[in-house]
């Protein structure tokens, strides 16, 4: 493993350990260690209302791993733009992709102070490939594309990953326009991977999320399956389409997947 030489080390931001933080709570649910007692308490309070959130978090990560495996092994993708990456945990995009194709190139995008503080952990790459980090907001796709182009060749097929990030854009129309702008910069043969919390599946989950959103944390908006599916308009959905993340190409021999209130899909740009 080696450090890429092209990405400057970000300044370490100030971290407030007295207030629970969504990225650290998600990290806690995934079994990570980059969190504080206040995050564990907030995470435990959420799971007291809806224990299934841990299953959703871990199923979301497993969905992403299966997506990347398909993209590398079956679709031949070697470039990834992962927007809203969150804190590093096990089986990050570059780890999965470069294990299968060491020459894979990955750009992570986030603007969260906690993620910035851990950016160096994301910036390790194989010698053959590259891993870079961009400090940018999902709501600024032009900035994302400009910065990512320093590492990725947008003349070659690229996979855009938007995992549990579009829910932070309250307006569905704005969220769709962001997806459209990002995909417009990618050539034919590129892919879009999206998964987000879904509305109308589990009322207990919705109750827990409403309480979380009213707590002062950065809100996350659940969307209907039709709204999530609309992000893929104009693209060719890969089978089985937009489904609960547990049901997207589960590993052979795994137990029958349960339905969870987290839907995702993968689609190709023709």
XYZ file of C-alpha atoms in Angstrom:
270
model
C 0.000 0.000 0.000
C 1.207 3.505 -0.697
C 0.211 7.117 -0.247
C -0.851 8.891 -3.419
C 1.332 11.872 -4.128
C -1.216 14.057 -5.870
C -3.658 14.862 -3.058
C -2.684 17.407 -0.392
C -3.273 16.486 3.198
C -6.385 18.281 4.458
C -6.226 20.501 7.486
C -7.526 18.792 10.585
C -10.811 20.432 11.570
C -12.016 20.986 15.067
C -14.153 18.121 16.317
C -16.926 18.643 18.853
C -17.143 15.447 20.888
C -19.968 16.794 23.068
C -22.656 16.630 20.351
C -23.737 13.415 18.626
C -22.786 13.303 14.972
C -24.607 11.376 12.230
C -21.437 10.032 10.577
C -20.081 8.789 13.903
C -23.442 7.232 14.837
C -23.520 5.388 11.491
C -19.947 4.281 12.137
C -21.047 2.957 15.549
C -23.917 0.986 14.006
C -21.481 -0.514 11.498
C -19.269 -1.695 14.353
C -16.586 0.949 13.788
C -14.455 2.630 16.439
C -14.465 6.241 15.218
C -17.113 7.508 17.598
C -17.561 8.860 21.113
C -19.727 8.006 24.081
C -22.226 10.686 23.071
C -22.600 8.999 19.668
C -23.062 5.579 21.245
C -25.760 7.011 23.515
C -27.561 8.614 20.583
C -27.225 5.421 18.561
C -28.555 3.351 21.438
C -31.487 5.743 21.872
C -32.363 5.270 18.206
C -32.067 1.489 18.378
C -34.263 1.465 21.493
C -37.069 2.762 19.265
C -36.018 0.895 16.117
C -33.477 -1.920 16.586
C -33.633 -2.631 12.859
C -31.477 0.401 12.061
C -28.355 -1.694 12.677
C -29.556 -4.217 10.105
C -30.240 -1.378 7.664
C -26.781 0.132 8.181
C -24.964 -3.145 7.713
C -27.199 -4.268 4.844
C -26.495 -0.961 3.123
C -22.748 -1.561 3.346
C -23.166 -5.142 2.075
C -25.255 -3.862 -0.856
C -22.481 -1.451 -1.783
C -19.896 -4.223 -1.627
C -21.958 -6.424 -3.962
C -22.497 -3.470 -6.322
C -18.774 -2.776 -6.550
C -17.976 -6.453 -7.021
C -20.421 -6.605 -9.940
C -19.077 -3.388 -11.428
C -15.466 -4.554 -11.342
C -15.886 -8.249 -12.106
C -18.772 -8.188 -14.588
C -19.010 -4.645 -15.965
C -15.275 -3.971 -16.195
C -15.455 -0.643 -14.345
C -12.137 0.690 -13.067
C -13.137 4.207 -11.947
C -15.386 5.156 -9.033
C -16.746 8.499 -7.825
C -18.106 7.925 -4.303
C -20.034 11.000 -3.118
C -20.933 11.255 0.559
C -18.554 8.539 1.614
C -18.803 9.040 5.384
C -16.282 7.755 7.886
C -13.953 4.946 6.848
C -15.001 1.496 8.021
C -14.358 -2.009 6.770
C -14.810 -2.746 3.053
C -14.644 0.797 1.743
C -15.083 1.324 -1.997
C -11.365 1.396 -2.786
C -10.659 -1.695 -0.700
C -13.302 -3.779 -2.477
C -12.465 -2.459 -5.949
C -8.682 -2.635 -5.691
C -8.738 -6.104 -4.199
C -10.324 -7.242 -7.463
C -8.570 -4.761 -9.771
C -5.460 -3.141 -8.242
C -5.411 -0.539 -11.017
C -8.828 0.862 -9.994
C -9.031 4.596 -9.327
C -11.371 5.982 -6.664
C -12.340 9.508 -5.652
C -14.166 10.002 -2.376
C -16.232 13.147 -1.828
C -17.486 14.552 1.469
C -17.527 17.887 3.261
C -17.966 16.630 6.791
C -15.395 17.733 9.410
C -15.246 14.258 10.937
C -14.565 12.706 7.560
C -11.937 15.354 6.812
C -10.223 14.447 10.066
C -10.013 10.829 8.911
C -9.255 11.567 5.255
C -5.725 10.193 5.468
C -7.191 6.783 6.302
C -9.022 6.886 2.981
C -6.033 7.968 0.962
C -4.161 4.686 0.901
C -4.104 2.985 -2.458
C -2.473 0.161 -4.313
C 0.649 1.150 -6.206
C -1.106 0.452 -9.506
C -4.235 2.487 -8.774
C -5.174 5.746 -7.083
C -7.358 6.922 -4.221
C -8.099 10.607 -3.710
C -10.317 12.711 -1.476
C -12.327 15.795 -2.448
C -13.722 18.228 0.102
C -17.011 19.230 -1.523
C -20.756 19.327 -0.893
C -23.121 17.001 -2.738
C -25.155 20.099 -3.591
C -22.220 21.457 -5.643
C -21.838 18.915 -8.467
C -19.717 21.235 -10.621
C -17.115 21.521 -7.866
C -17.171 17.729 -7.429
C -16.626 17.078 -11.115
C -13.865 19.658 -11.460
C -11.920 18.240 -8.525
C -12.542 14.575 -9.366
C -11.258 15.091 -12.915
C -7.755 15.492 -11.471
C -7.784 11.763 -10.631
C -10.436 10.239 -12.902
C -10.592 10.235 -16.684
C -14.172 11.149 -17.536
C -13.604 9.876 -21.047
C -13.716 6.363 -19.581
C -16.725 4.626 -17.985
C -17.066 5.538 -14.325
C -19.355 4.375 -11.525
C -21.077 7.131 -9.541
C -21.951 6.006 -6.024
C -24.527 7.891 -3.961
C -25.023 5.792 -0.850
C -27.337 7.239 1.803
C -26.520 10.800 0.775
C -29.481 12.009 -1.306
C -31.732 11.843 1.749
C -29.852 14.893 3.031
C -31.251 16.895 0.095
C -34.754 17.793 1.246
C -36.158 18.756 -2.147
C -36.603 15.760 -4.423
C -36.347 17.866 -7.552
C -33.024 19.286 -6.432
C -31.755 15.820 -5.585
C -32.710 14.573 -9.055
C -31.000 17.537 -10.712
C -27.782 16.765 -8.814
C -27.859 13.167 -10.045
C -28.568 14.326 -13.600
C -25.689 16.830 -13.548
C -23.180 14.302 -12.217
C -24.228 11.593 -14.666
C -24.169 14.044 -17.590
C -20.386 14.334 -17.168
C -19.886 10.572 -17.429
C -19.657 8.740 -20.777
C -21.804 5.902 -22.088
C -21.029 2.688 -20.271
C -20.919 4.436 -16.898
C -23.063 3.324 -13.962
C -25.136 4.881 -11.185
C -25.446 3.181 -7.789
C -27.936 4.615 -5.292
C -29.352 3.386 -2.012
C -31.404 5.368 0.483
C -33.846 4.942 3.331
C -37.329 4.229 2.003
C -40.698 5.583 3.033
C -43.856 3.499 3.330
C -42.166 0.246 4.340
C -41.716 0.351 8.112
C -43.695 2.816 10.266
C -41.465 2.201 13.293
C -38.426 3.212 11.268
C -40.255 6.342 10.107
C -41.133 7.220 13.716
C -37.516 6.822 14.797
C -36.292 8.923 11.873
C -38.762 11.715 12.617
C -37.519 11.825 16.200
C -33.927 11.913 14.970
C -34.658 14.737 12.529
C -36.245 16.816 15.286
C -33.257 16.333 17.604
C -31.171 19.049 15.966
C -29.042 16.650 13.930
C -28.693 17.157 10.184
C -32.041 15.843 8.853
C -32.239 12.796 6.628
C -35.374 12.508 4.491
C -36.836 9.110 3.673
C -38.309 8.739 0.183
C -40.834 6.425 -1.422
C -39.602 3.597 -3.609
C -41.001 5.421 -6.647
C -39.009 8.536 -5.730
C -35.809 6.510 -5.341
C -36.495 4.755 -8.642
C -36.935 8.132 -10.357
C -33.242 8.878 -9.780
C -32.499 6.238 -12.432
C -34.724 7.762 -15.133
C -33.102 7.520 -18.552
C -30.719 4.750 -17.471
C -30.842 0.968 -17.924
C -31.510 -0.687 -14.570
C -29.500 -3.796 -13.828
C -31.633 -6.723 -12.645
C -33.380 -6.989 -10.206
C -33.998 -3.221 -10.395
C -34.727 -1.064 -7.348
C -35.362 -3.406 -4.431
C -34.668 -3.638 -0.692
C -30.882 -3.634 -0.442
C -30.950 -7.080 1.147
C -32.598 -8.435 -2.015
C -30.153 -6.996 -4.549
C -28.220 -10.021 -5.791
C -27.711 -11.681 -2.390
C -24.764 -14.017 -2.005
C -25.506 -17.579 -3.193
C -26.445 -19.800 -0.306
C -27.275 -16.914 2.033
C -30.514 -17.052 4.073
C -33.669 -15.688 2.473
C -33.230 -11.900 2.631
C -35.665 -9.911 4.722
C -37.398 -6.762 3.506
C -35.826 -3.625 4.976
C -36.737 0.049 4.573
C -33.651 0.771 2.506
C -33.914 0.497 -1.249
C -31.231 0.595 -3.877
C -30.344 -0.186 -7.426
C -27.685 -0.036 -10.095
C -28.167 1.309 -13.607
C -26.099 1.740 -16.791
C -25.854 4.803 -18.968
C -26.402 3.760 -22.570
